[in-house]
Tab-separated table of C-alpha atoms and ligand atoms in Angstrom:
chain	number	residue	atom	x	y	z
H	941	MET	CA	-146.232	34.338	132.629
H	942	PHE	CA	-149.588	33.902	130.851
H	943	SER	CA	-151.804	31.318	132.472
H	944	ARG	CA	-154.217	28.963	130.822
H	945	ARG	CA	-156.973	31.038	132.434
H	946	ASP	CA	-155.565	34.193	130.819
H	947	MET	CA	-155.427	32.419	127.485
H	948	LEU	CA	-159.045	31.303	127.666
H	949	ALA	CA	-160.129	34.796	128.563
H	950	ALA	CA	-158.124	36.212	125.661
H	951	THR	CA	-159.308	33.740	123.067
H	952	ALA	CA	-162.815	32.764	124.129
H	953	VAL	CA	-165.424	33.449	121.523
H	954	GLY	CA	-169.167	33.289	121.863
H	955	GLY	CA	-170.380	29.900	123.050
H	956	ALA	CA	-166.870	28.450	123.327
H	957	VAL	CA	-165.243	27.108	126.428
H	958	THR	CA	-164.728	29.745	129.062
H	959	ALA	CA	-162.583	29.940	132.132
H	960	ALA	CA	-165.713	29.546	134.226
H	961	THR	CA	-166.615	26.169	132.803
H	962	MET	CA	-163.074	25.030	133.470
H	963	THR	CA	-163.231	25.706	137.163
H	964	THR	CA	-166.703	24.937	138.442
H	965	ALA	CA	-166.709	21.199	138.052
H	966	ASN	CA	-165.822	19.781	141.401
H	967	ALA	CA	-163.406	20.024	144.279
H	968	THR	CA	-160.321	18.991	142.341
H	969	PRO	CA	-158.031	21.963	142.355
H	970	VAL	CA	-157.315	23.575	138.949
H	971	LYS	CA	-153.744	24.596	138.386
H	972	SER	CA	-154.492	27.953	136.852
H	973	ASP	CA	-150.792	28.698	136.466
H	974	ILE	CA	-150.332	25.956	133.880
H	975	THR	CA	-149.186	27.461	130.622
H	976	PHE	CA	-150.142	26.281	127.189
H	977	GLY	CA	-147.894	23.721	125.576
H	978	ASN	CA	-145.833	21.183	127.350
H	979	PRO	CA	-145.742	22.269	131.018
H	980	ASN	CA	-142.306	20.595	131.349
H	981	ASP	CA	-140.909	23.002	128.764
H	982	PRO	CA	-140.581	26.777	128.816
H	983	PRO	CA	-143.884	28.163	127.503
H	984	GLN	CA	-144.090	28.361	123.749
H	985	GLY	CA	-146.087	30.393	121.238
H	986	ALA	CA	-146.146	34.079	120.333
H	987	ILE	CA	-148.502	34.939	123.144
H	988	ASN	CA	-145.915	33.753	125.682
H	989	ALA	CA	-143.130	35.920	124.170
H	990	LYS	CA	-142.873	38.912	126.471
H	991	ASN	CA	-140.263	40.563	124.218
H	992	PRO	CA	-142.135	41.445	120.970
H	993	ARG	CA	-138.885	41.032	119.030
H	994	SER	CA	-139.110	37.309	119.854
H	995	ILE	CA	-141.494	36.725	116.915
H	996	THR	CA	-139.822	38.778	114.226
H	997	ASP	CA	-137.900	37.125	111.369
H	998	PRO	CA	-135.167	39.367	110.006
H	999	GLY	CA	-133.619	36.587	107.948
H	1000	PRO	CA	-134.135	35.477	104.335
H	1001	GLN	CA	-137.654	34.413	103.587
H	1002	ASN	CA	-140.164	33.983	100.815
H	1003	PRO	CA	-143.364	35.676	101.968
H	1004	ALA	CA	-145.500	34.012	99.261
H	1005	ILE	CA	-144.734	30.629	100.763
H	1006	ARG	CA	-144.454	31.676	104.380
H	1007	ASP	CA	-147.869	33.304	104.399
H	1008	GLN	CA	-149.536	30.060	103.283
H	1009	PHE	CA	-148.444	28.473	106.561
H	1010	PRO	CA	-149.501	30.706	109.430
H	1011	GLY	CA	-149.847	27.606	111.636
H	1012	ALA	CA	-146.150	26.823	111.078
H	1013	PHE	CA	-144.842	30.372	111.206
H	1014	SER	CA	-146.764	31.196	114.384
H	1015	PRO	CA	-148.028	27.958	115.865
H	1016	PRO	CA	-150.799	27.905	118.450
H	1017	ALA	CA	-149.344	28.068	121.954
H	1018	THR	CA	-150.687	24.553	122.525
H	1019	ASP	CA	-148.431	23.114	119.818
H	1020	VAL	CA	-145.438	21.253	121.145
H	1021	GLY	CA	-142.735	18.923	119.901
H	1022	SER	CA	-142.416	17.750	116.319
H	1023	MET	CA	-143.460	14.971	114.018
H	1024	PRO	CA	-142.875	14.040	110.385
H	1025	LEU	CA	-144.250	16.706	108.034
H	1026	SER	CA	-147.963	16.149	107.384
H	1027	TRP	CA	-147.945	18.356	104.297
H	1028	ALA	CA	-147.119	17.746	100.666
H	1029	SER	CA	-148.541	19.132	97.433
H	1030	PHE	CA	-149.134	18.638	93.773
H	1031	ASN	CA	-148.609	22.376	93.326
H	1032	ASN	CA	-144.807	22.000	93.246
H	1033	ALA	CA	-144.717	18.494	91.724
H	1034	PRO	CA	-143.125	18.486	88.250
H	1035	ARG	CA	-145.657	17.927	85.506
H	1036	ARG	CA	-144.851	15.338	82.864
H	1037	ILE	CA	-146.453	17.099	79.907
H	1038	GLN	CA	-147.181	15.255	76.678
H	1039	ASN	CA	-149.422	15.946	73.714
H	1040	GLY	CA	-152.787	14.954	75.168
H	1041	GLY	CA	-152.322	15.896	78.756
H	1042	TRP	CA	-150.008	15.660	81.754
H	1043	ALA	CA	-149.395	13.884	85.027
H	1044	ARG	CA	-147.609	14.681	88.275
H	1045	GLN	CA	-147.203	12.581	91.369
H	1046	VAL	CA	-146.258	12.562	95.029
H	1047	THR	CA	-144.933	9.204	96.185
H	1048	GLN	CA	-143.152	8.220	99.359
H	1049	ASP	CA	-139.911	9.198	97.639
H	1050	SER	CA	-140.806	12.844	98.269
H	1051	PHE	CA	-143.289	12.418	101.158
H	1052	ALA	CA	-141.599	10.071	103.598
H	1053	VAL	CA	-144.443	9.651	106.090
H	1054	ALA	CA	-146.899	8.454	103.419
H	1055	ASP	CA	-146.072	4.769	103.223
H	1056	THR	CA	-149.581	3.444	102.490
H	1057	ILE	CA	-150.714	5.584	99.552
H	1058	SER	CA	-149.142	7.508	96.697
H	1059	GLY	CA	-151.010	10.143	94.709
H	1060	VAL	CA	-151.164	11.157	91.058
H	1061	ASN	CA	-152.829	14.224	89.532
H	1062	MET	CA	-153.614	13.860	85.839
H	1063	ARG	CA	-155.145	15.946	83.069
H	1064	LEU	CA	-156.329	14.520	79.739
H	1065	THR	CA	-157.462	16.701	76.840
H	1066	SER	CA	-160.643	16.063	74.884
H	1067	GLY	CA	-159.586	12.835	73.146
H	1068	GLY	CA	-156.372	12.610	75.151
H	1069	ILE	CA	-155.512	8.991	76.050
H	1070	ARG	CA	-153.645	7.540	79.017
H	1071	GLU	CA	-152.361	4.486	77.209
H	1072	MET	CA	-153.585	0.950	77.932
H	1073	HIS	CA	-151.618	-0.433	80.862
H	1074	TRP	CA	-151.699	-2.274	84.157
H	1075	HIS	CA	-149.678	-2.293	87.358
H	1076	GLN	CA	-148.787	-3.961	90.632
H	1077	PHE	CA	-151.113	-1.924	92.861
H	1078	ALA	CA	-154.776	-1.120	92.994
H	1079	GLU	CA	-155.819	2.225	91.523
H	1080	TRP	CA	-158.528	4.440	93.083
H	1081	ALA	CA	-159.510	7.708	91.435
H	1082	TYR	CA	-161.616	10.783	92.088
H	1083	MET	CA	-162.755	13.006	89.199
H	1084	THR	CA	-162.327	16.729	89.825
H	1085	TYR	CA	-163.145	18.126	86.389
H	1086	GLY	CA	-164.800	17.253	83.078
H	1087	THR	CA	-165.612	13.777	81.817
H	1088	CYS	CA	-163.546	10.658	81.130
H	1089	ARG	CA	-164.204	7.255	79.569
H	1090	ILE	CA	-162.611	4.329	81.374
H	1091	THR	CA	-162.132	0.763	80.144
H	1092	VAL	CA	-161.112	-2.166	82.250
H	1093	LEU	CA	-161.115	-5.948	81.907
H	1094	ASP	CA	-161.515	-8.395	84.776
H	1095	GLU	CA	-159.677	-11.683	85.098
H	1096	LEU	CA	-162.636	-13.627	83.700
H	1097	GLY	CA	-162.495	-11.585	80.483
H	1098	ARG	CA	-165.500	-9.429	81.289
H	1099	PRO	CA	-165.050	-5.836	80.045
H	1100	TYR	CA	-166.337	-2.782	81.817
H	1101	ILE	CA	-166.650	0.585	80.095
H	1102	ALA	CA	-168.088	3.719	81.702
H	1103	ASP	CA	-168.062	7.469	81.483
H	1104	VAL	CA	-167.318	9.384	84.691
H	1105	LYS	CA	-167.811	12.987	85.702
H	1106	GLU	CA	-166.787	15.317	88.508
H	1107	GLY	CA	-167.324	13.660	91.891
H	1108	ASP	CA	-167.199	10.113	90.457
H	1109	LEU	CA	-164.750	7.370	91.459
H	1110	TRP	CA	-163.163	4.420	89.767
H	1111	TYR	CA	-161.271	1.477	91.268
H	1112	PHE	CA	-159.128	-0.946	89.367
H	1113	PRO	CA	-157.871	-3.946	91.384
H	1114	ALA	CA	-154.123	-4.568	91.097
H	1115	GLY	CA	-153.250	-6.205	87.787
H	1116	LEU	CA	-156.454	-5.509	85.891
H	1117	PRO	CA	-155.663	-3.767	82.577
H	1118	HIS	CA	-157.291	-0.424	81.825
H	1119	SER	CA	-157.301	2.771	79.776
H	1120	LEU	CA	-158.478	6.346	80.303
H	1121	GLN	CA	-159.596	8.931	77.752
H	1122	GLY	CA	-160.731	12.522	78.179
H	1123	LEU	CA	-164.078	13.320	76.583
H	1124	GLY	CA	-165.491	16.561	75.159
H	1125	PRO	CA	-165.661	19.412	75.398
H	1126	ASP	CA	-162.486	19.898	77.445
H	1127	GLY	CA	-161.284	16.509	78.646
H	1128	CYS	CA	-160.855	15.965	82.366
H	1129	GLU	CA	-158.676	16.160	85.441
H	1130	PHE	CA	-158.586	13.659	88.286
H	1131	LEU	CA	-156.766	12.333	91.322
H	1132	ILE	CA	-155.392	8.758	91.421
H	1133	CYS	CA	-154.390	6.990	94.608
H	1134	PHE	CA	-152.393	3.794	94.587
H	1135	ASP	CA	-152.655	1.530	97.667
H	1136	GLU	CA	-148.900	1.610	98.213
H	1137	GLY	CA	-146.781	4.628	99.124
H	1138	LYS	CA	-143.899	3.667	96.785
H	1139	ALA	CA	-146.114	3.103	93.746
H	1140	SER	CA	-145.159	5.249	90.773
H	1141	GLU	CA	-147.425	6.213	87.891
H	1142	PHE	CA	-144.303	6.353	85.706
H	1143	THR	CA	-143.402	2.687	86.110
H	1144	THR	CA	-146.583	0.996	84.904
H	1145	LEU	CA	-146.705	-1.905	82.438
H	1146	LEU	CA	-147.502	-0.348	79.077
H	1147	VAL	CA	-149.082	-2.148	76.158
H	1148	SER	CA	-146.837	-0.261	73.723
H	1149	GLU	CA	-143.664	-1.365	75.455
H	1150	TRP	CA	-144.622	-5.047	75.571
H	1151	PHE	CA	-145.358	-5.038	71.861
H	1152	THR	CA	-142.117	-3.173	71.127
H	1153	HIS	CA	-140.055	-5.638	73.129
H	1154	THR	CA	-141.537	-8.832	71.710
H	1155	PRO	CA	-140.071	-10.452	68.548
H	1156	PRO	CA	-142.398	-10.011	65.547
H	1157	ASP	CA	-142.629	-13.798	65.017
H	1158	ILE	CA	-143.852	-14.243	68.588
H	1159	LEU	CA	-146.422	-11.494	68.000
H	1160	ALA	CA	-147.433	-13.367	64.851
H	1161	ASP	CA	-147.811	-16.641	66.752
H	1162	ASN	CA	-149.632	-15.019	69.595
H	1163	PHE	CA	-152.240	-13.204	67.539
H	1164	GLY	CA	-152.479	-15.659	64.663
H	1165	VAL	CA	-151.663	-13.099	61.982
H	1166	PRO	CA	-148.540	-12.422	59.794
H	1167	ALA	CA	-145.590	-10.673	61.466
H	1168	GLU	CA	-145.893	-7.812	58.990
H	1169	THR	CA	-149.119	-6.842	60.773
H	1170	PHE	CA	-146.929	-5.252	63.392
H	1171	GLN	CA	-144.541	-3.292	61.167
H	1172	ASP	CA	-145.969	0.076	62.270
H	1173	ILE	CA	-146.206	-0.395	66.035
H	1174	PRO	CA	-144.711	2.458	68.044
H	1175	LEU	CA	-141.041	1.986	68.939
H	1176	ARG	CA	-141.263	3.776	72.213
H	1177	ASP	CA	-143.927	4.207	74.871
H	1178	LEU	CA	-146.957	6.428	74.337
H	1179	TYR	CA	-147.967	7.018	77.986
H	1180	ILE	CA	-150.239	10.017	77.250
H	1181	PHE	CA	-151.082	10.926	73.678
H	1182	GLN	CA	-153.730	12.857	71.737
H	1183	GLY	CA	-156.324	10.476	70.289
H	1184	GLN	CA	-159.632	10.681	68.501
H	1185	LEU	CA	-162.780	11.087	70.599
H	1186	PRO	CA	-164.581	7.759	71.002
H	1187	GLY	CA	-168.097	7.068	69.785
H	1188	ASP	CA	-171.001	6.871	72.139
H	1189	LEU	CA	-170.778	4.687	75.188
H	1190	ALA	CA	-173.379	2.144	74.042
H	1191	ALA	CA	-171.466	1.513	70.840
H	1192	ASP	CA	-168.182	1.007	72.709
H	1193	ARG	CA	-169.862	-1.418	75.050
H	1194	GLU	CA	-171.546	-3.309	72.215
H	1195	ALA	CA	-168.203	-3.675	70.395
H	1196	VAL	CA	-166.754	-5.756	73.258
H	1197	SER	CA	-169.884	-7.475	74.589
H	1198	GLY	CA	-170.349	-11.244	74.880
H	1199	LYS	CA	-169.100	-12.290	78.323
H	1200	GLY	CA	-171.429	-10.236	80.415
H	1201	ALA	CA	-170.683	-7.501	82.866
H	1202	PRO	CA	-168.434	-7.861	85.929
H	1203	PRO	CA	-170.517	-8.379	89.084
H	1204	HIS	CA	-169.149	-5.352	90.903
H	1205	PRO	CA	-169.141	-1.956	89.067
H	1206	PHE	CA	-165.686	-0.384	88.775
H	1207	THR	CA	-167.159	3.142	89.097
H	1208	PHE	CA	-169.147	4.915	91.791
H	1209	SER	CA	-170.790	8.316	92.161
H	1210	LEU	CA	-169.469	9.756	95.402
H	1211	GLY	CA	-169.942	13.500	94.976
H	1212	SER	CA	-173.586	13.281	93.905
H	1213	GLY	CA	-174.603	10.628	96.418
H	1214	ALA	CA	-176.439	11.229	99.687
H	1215	PRO	CA	-174.187	12.274	102.582
H	1216	ALA	CA	-173.560	9.715	105.275
H	1217	ARG	CA	-173.745	12.589	107.739
H	1218	GLU	CA	-174.867	16.200	107.314
H	1219	THR	CA	-174.811	18.929	109.966
H	1220	LYS	CA	-174.900	22.675	110.106
H	1221	GLY	CA	-171.118	22.591	109.834
H	1222	GLY	CA	-170.856	20.473	106.692
H	1223	SER	CA	-171.182	16.928	105.389
H	1224	VAL	CA	-169.364	13.654	104.922
H	1225	ARG	CA	-169.863	11.268	102.022
H	1226	ILE	CA	-168.334	7.806	102.296
H	1227	ALA	CA	-167.310	5.266	99.661
H	1228	ASP	CA	-165.892	1.931	100.805
H	1229	SER	CA	-166.428	-1.730	100.213
H	1230	ARG	CA	-169.859	-1.561	101.828
H	1231	ASN	CA	-171.306	0.579	99.059
H	1232	PHE	CA	-168.547	0.624	96.390
H	1233	THR	CA	-168.134	-3.131	96.652
H	1234	VAL	CA	-165.216	-3.525	94.238
H	1235	SER	CA	-163.037	-1.114	96.307
H	1236	THR	CA	-161.718	-3.646	98.786
H	1237	THR	CA	-158.419	-1.953	99.555
H	1238	ILE	CA	-159.362	1.757	99.547
H	1239	ALA	CA	-161.968	3.555	101.610
H	1240	ALA	CA	-162.639	7.282	101.367
H	1241	ALA	CA	-164.636	10.115	102.818
H	1242	LEU	CA	-165.436	13.303	100.885
H	1243	VAL	CA	-165.672	16.009	103.590
H	1244	THR	CA	-167.203	19.467	103.146
H	1245	VAL	CA	-166.694	22.000	105.960
H	1246	HIS	CA	-168.625	25.257	105.756
H	1247	PRO	CA	-166.915	28.521	106.782
H	1248	GLY	CA	-166.353	28.517	110.531
H	1249	GLY	CA	-166.864	24.755	110.719
H	1250	LEU	CA	-164.638	22.094	112.231
H	1251	ARG	CA	-163.980	18.496	111.154
H	1252	GLU	CA	-164.261	17.235	114.686
H	1253	MET	CA	-161.458	15.897	116.890
H	1254	HIS	CA	-161.094	12.224	115.967
H	1255	TRP	CA	-158.805	9.422	114.868
H	1256	HIS	CA	-158.893	6.360	112.651
H	1257	PRO	CA	-158.368	2.932	114.226
H	1258	ASN	CA	-157.816	0.987	111.047
H	1259	ALA	CA	-155.563	2.971	108.688
H	1260	ASP	CA	-153.391	6.002	108.011
H	1261	GLU	CA	-155.262	8.925	106.391
H	1262	TRP	CA	-154.042	10.377	103.071
H	1263	GLN	CA	-155.756	13.642	102.238
H	1264	TYR	CA	-156.380	15.477	99.000
H	1265	TRP	CA	-157.409	19.094	99.427
H	1266	ILE	CA	-159.892	19.980	96.686
H	1267	LYS	CA	-161.009	23.519	97.474
H	1268	GLY	CA	-161.015	26.137	100.185
H	1269	LYS	CA	-158.365	26.326	102.897
H	1270	GLY	CA	-157.960	24.844	106.318
H	1271	GLN	CA	-155.672	24.131	109.227
H	1272	MET	CA	-155.027	20.693	110.718
H	1273	THR	CA	-153.451	19.891	114.044
H	1274	VAL	CA	-152.169	16.349	114.654
H	1275	PHE	CA	-151.736	15.065	118.191
H	1276	ASN	CA	-149.453	12.230	119.302
H	1277	THR	CA	-148.021	10.938	122.556
H	1278	GLY	CA	-144.905	12.790	123.714
H	1279	PRO	CA	-146.782	15.048	123.893
H	1280	ASN	CA	-146.619	16.288	120.325
H	1281	ALA	CA	-149.114	18.574	118.663
H	1282	VAL	CA	-148.259	20.125	115.321
H	1283	THR	CA	-150.376	22.496	113.186
H	1284	MET	CA	-150.148	22.788	109.418
H	1285	ASP	CA	-152.104	24.745	106.767
H	1286	PHE	CA	-153.517	23.341	103.544
H	1287	ASN	CA	-154.825	24.772	100.293
H	1288	ALA	CA	-156.261	23.373	97.054
H	1289	GLY	CA	-153.991	20.798	95.469
H	1290	ASP	CA	-152.240	20.014	98.718
H	1291	ILE	CA	-151.817	16.604	100.319
H	1292	GLY	CA	-152.048	15.752	103.996
H	1293	TYR	CA	-151.157	12.654	105.922
H	1294	VAL	CA	-152.029	11.391	109.420
H	1295	LYS	CA	-150.733	8.134	110.824
H	1296	LYS	CA	-153.244	5.608	112.119
H	1297	ASN	CA	-154.703	6.427	115.558
H	1298	LEU	CA	-153.147	9.904	115.856
H	1299	GLY	CA	-155.716	12.489	117.006
H	1300	HIS	CA	-156.480	15.323	114.587
H	1301	TYR	CA	-158.994	18.008	113.623
H	1302	ILE	CA	-159.392	20.378	110.725
H	1303	LYS	CA	-160.664	23.956	110.912
H	1304	ASN	CA	-161.976	25.774	107.879
H	1305	THR	CA	-159.825	28.933	107.963
H	1306	GLY	CA	-161.264	30.492	104.835
H	1307	ASP	CA	-164.520	32.208	103.959
H	1308	THR	CA	-165.680	29.590	101.444
H	1309	ASP	CA	-166.543	25.931	101.730
H	1310	LEU	CA	-163.543	23.703	102.403
H	1311	GLN	CA	-163.599	20.312	100.688
H	1312	PHE	CA	-161.106	17.500	100.979
H	1313	LEU	CA	-160.815	13.750	100.620
H	1314	GLU	CA	-159.774	11.381	103.386
H	1315	VAL	CA	-158.363	8.261	101.715
H	1316	PHE	CA	-157.438	5.096	103.604
H	1317	ARG	CA	-155.812	1.821	102.615
H	1318	ALA	CA	-158.566	-0.138	104.244
H	1319	PRO	CA	-161.701	-2.047	103.202
H	1320	TYR	CA	-163.943	0.283	105.142
H	1321	PHE	CA	-164.038	3.816	106.606
H	1322	ALA	CA	-163.740	3.981	110.376
H	1323	ASP	CA	-163.225	6.852	112.803
H	1324	VAL	CA	-163.455	7.386	116.551
H	1325	SER	CA	-164.932	10.704	117.648
H	1326	LEU	CA	-163.541	12.377	120.758
H	1327	SER	CA	-166.917	13.933	121.660
H	1328	ASP	CA	-168.636	10.598	121.038
H	1329	TRP	CA	-166.234	8.920	123.412
H	1330	ILE	CA	-166.603	11.641	126.055
H	1331	SER	CA	-170.406	11.592	125.856
H	1332	ARG	CA	-170.636	7.795	125.831
H	1333	THR	CA	-168.520	7.402	128.974
H	1334	PRO	CA	-170.252	7.722	132.404
H	1335	PRO	CA	-170.391	11.450	133.147
H	1336	ALA	CA	-168.970	11.016	136.639
H	1337	MET	CA	-165.931	9.333	135.092
H	1338	VAL	CA	-165.436	12.156	132.586
H	1339	ALA	CA	-166.051	14.873	135.131
H	1340	GLN	CA	-163.220	13.583	137.310
H	1341	HIS	CA	-160.827	13.800	134.376
H	1342	LEU	CA	-161.706	17.161	132.956
H	1343	ASN	CA	-162.972	19.156	135.930
H	1344	VAL	CA	-166.017	19.922	133.860
H	1345	SER	CA	-169.428	19.598	135.443
H	1346	GLU	CA	-171.758	16.744	134.473
H	1347	ALA	CA	-174.301	19.392	133.452
H	1348	THR	CA	-171.809	20.774	130.954
H	1349	ILE	CA	-170.834	17.374	129.707
H	1350	ALA	CA	-174.524	16.753	128.987
H	1351	LYS	CA	-174.333	19.584	126.410
H	1352	PHE	CA	-171.575	17.887	124.380
H	1353	PRO	CA	-172.608	16.328	121.039
H	1354	LYS	CA	-173.871	12.777	121.519
H	1355	ASP	CA	-174.289	11.746	117.933
H	1356	LYS	CA	-170.831	11.871	116.386
H	1357	PRO	CA	-171.351	14.943	114.257
H	1358	GLU	CA	-168.190	14.444	112.062
H	1359	VAL	CA	-168.427	18.188	111.247
H	1360	MET	CA	-169.286	20.831	113.873
H	1361	PRO	CA	-171.403	22.750	114.585
H	1362	SER	CA	-173.954	19.973	114.706
P	1367	MN	MN1	-153.414	2.875	85.941
P	1368	MN	MN1	-159.487	11.997	109.799
């Protein structure tokens, strides 16, 4: 039987924890025969399989999919138990394609664990319009490509019009009506998050449908013009359609001016802003109601992890985390009582989910920068760092738990790095 000491010797890399640091702390005996995984179970993981045939898979399989999930096909020996799948993806979500662009979504219907947020991925061509509409839930968006013009009206009749680019956000409070249009030269693509897991992009309140389903004489009364004015309105919804490119932004704003601007901007530059934290390992940019004041129900962190880096072991005390994986590749392990520890792999276009307060970390497993969004249904971003906790607890207390010397504990990060190495 492999021991934890054997495992450390086999897997230790330069500077990492070694068997020596595990055993020199104090007089508390170390059970060096403890295996990885749940010690109450037979040892798990490929390294514990004495018979090499234990890890083969003669049965039907799809290598193209299997090989994207090495953490599931051959979990770390420390993984144990099970929990609801933390992985979903836009890559296999059906695209609703119309002339002018497309949309696809992942709601709680297909991703059961994600009850706080649903996600939409949308593409609009140059001039392509997502028709004027509103809905029951707040809409938060992150631009991943191109440029887009957004329009929105607040409840006091104050319009807001802005052009957004890659790395920018918008936030529309529930019920405020809005439109989106791709700009030149090649439109845009973006992510939308609704602050409700069941929210569907395909059940929004559409301006075309309300006109279609209102008697012409009511439309005449409502707008103070003859009923014939509306003889050419569309008889079915538009949703996404190819439109004409708008004029310049100043002209669009001037055309609807008069009541002043809303007090809180509905857009925010996240990608081009200063990082809240930057280390050798990467950076974290944060947008929440403290700097993006209108965004009272969604907080987000844009995380970049350089090759070899680690989004540190942490949890979030105030909300579930919904992730959008933008580029690169990584592996996340989620820890829960039980014990349960489950590892999953993620690539661009994938979605991850971690319930509130469950421990997790993300390793960049590729050779390029990994970038992903952490999105929370919360007014502000909050996380608790394991190393911060360990280094802000009296060393004697920590040493008695971990059998690690106080001298070694003194070397742990003390400044909540967010991304390691610090
Ligand atoms: Mn919308
Ligand atoms: Mn997190």
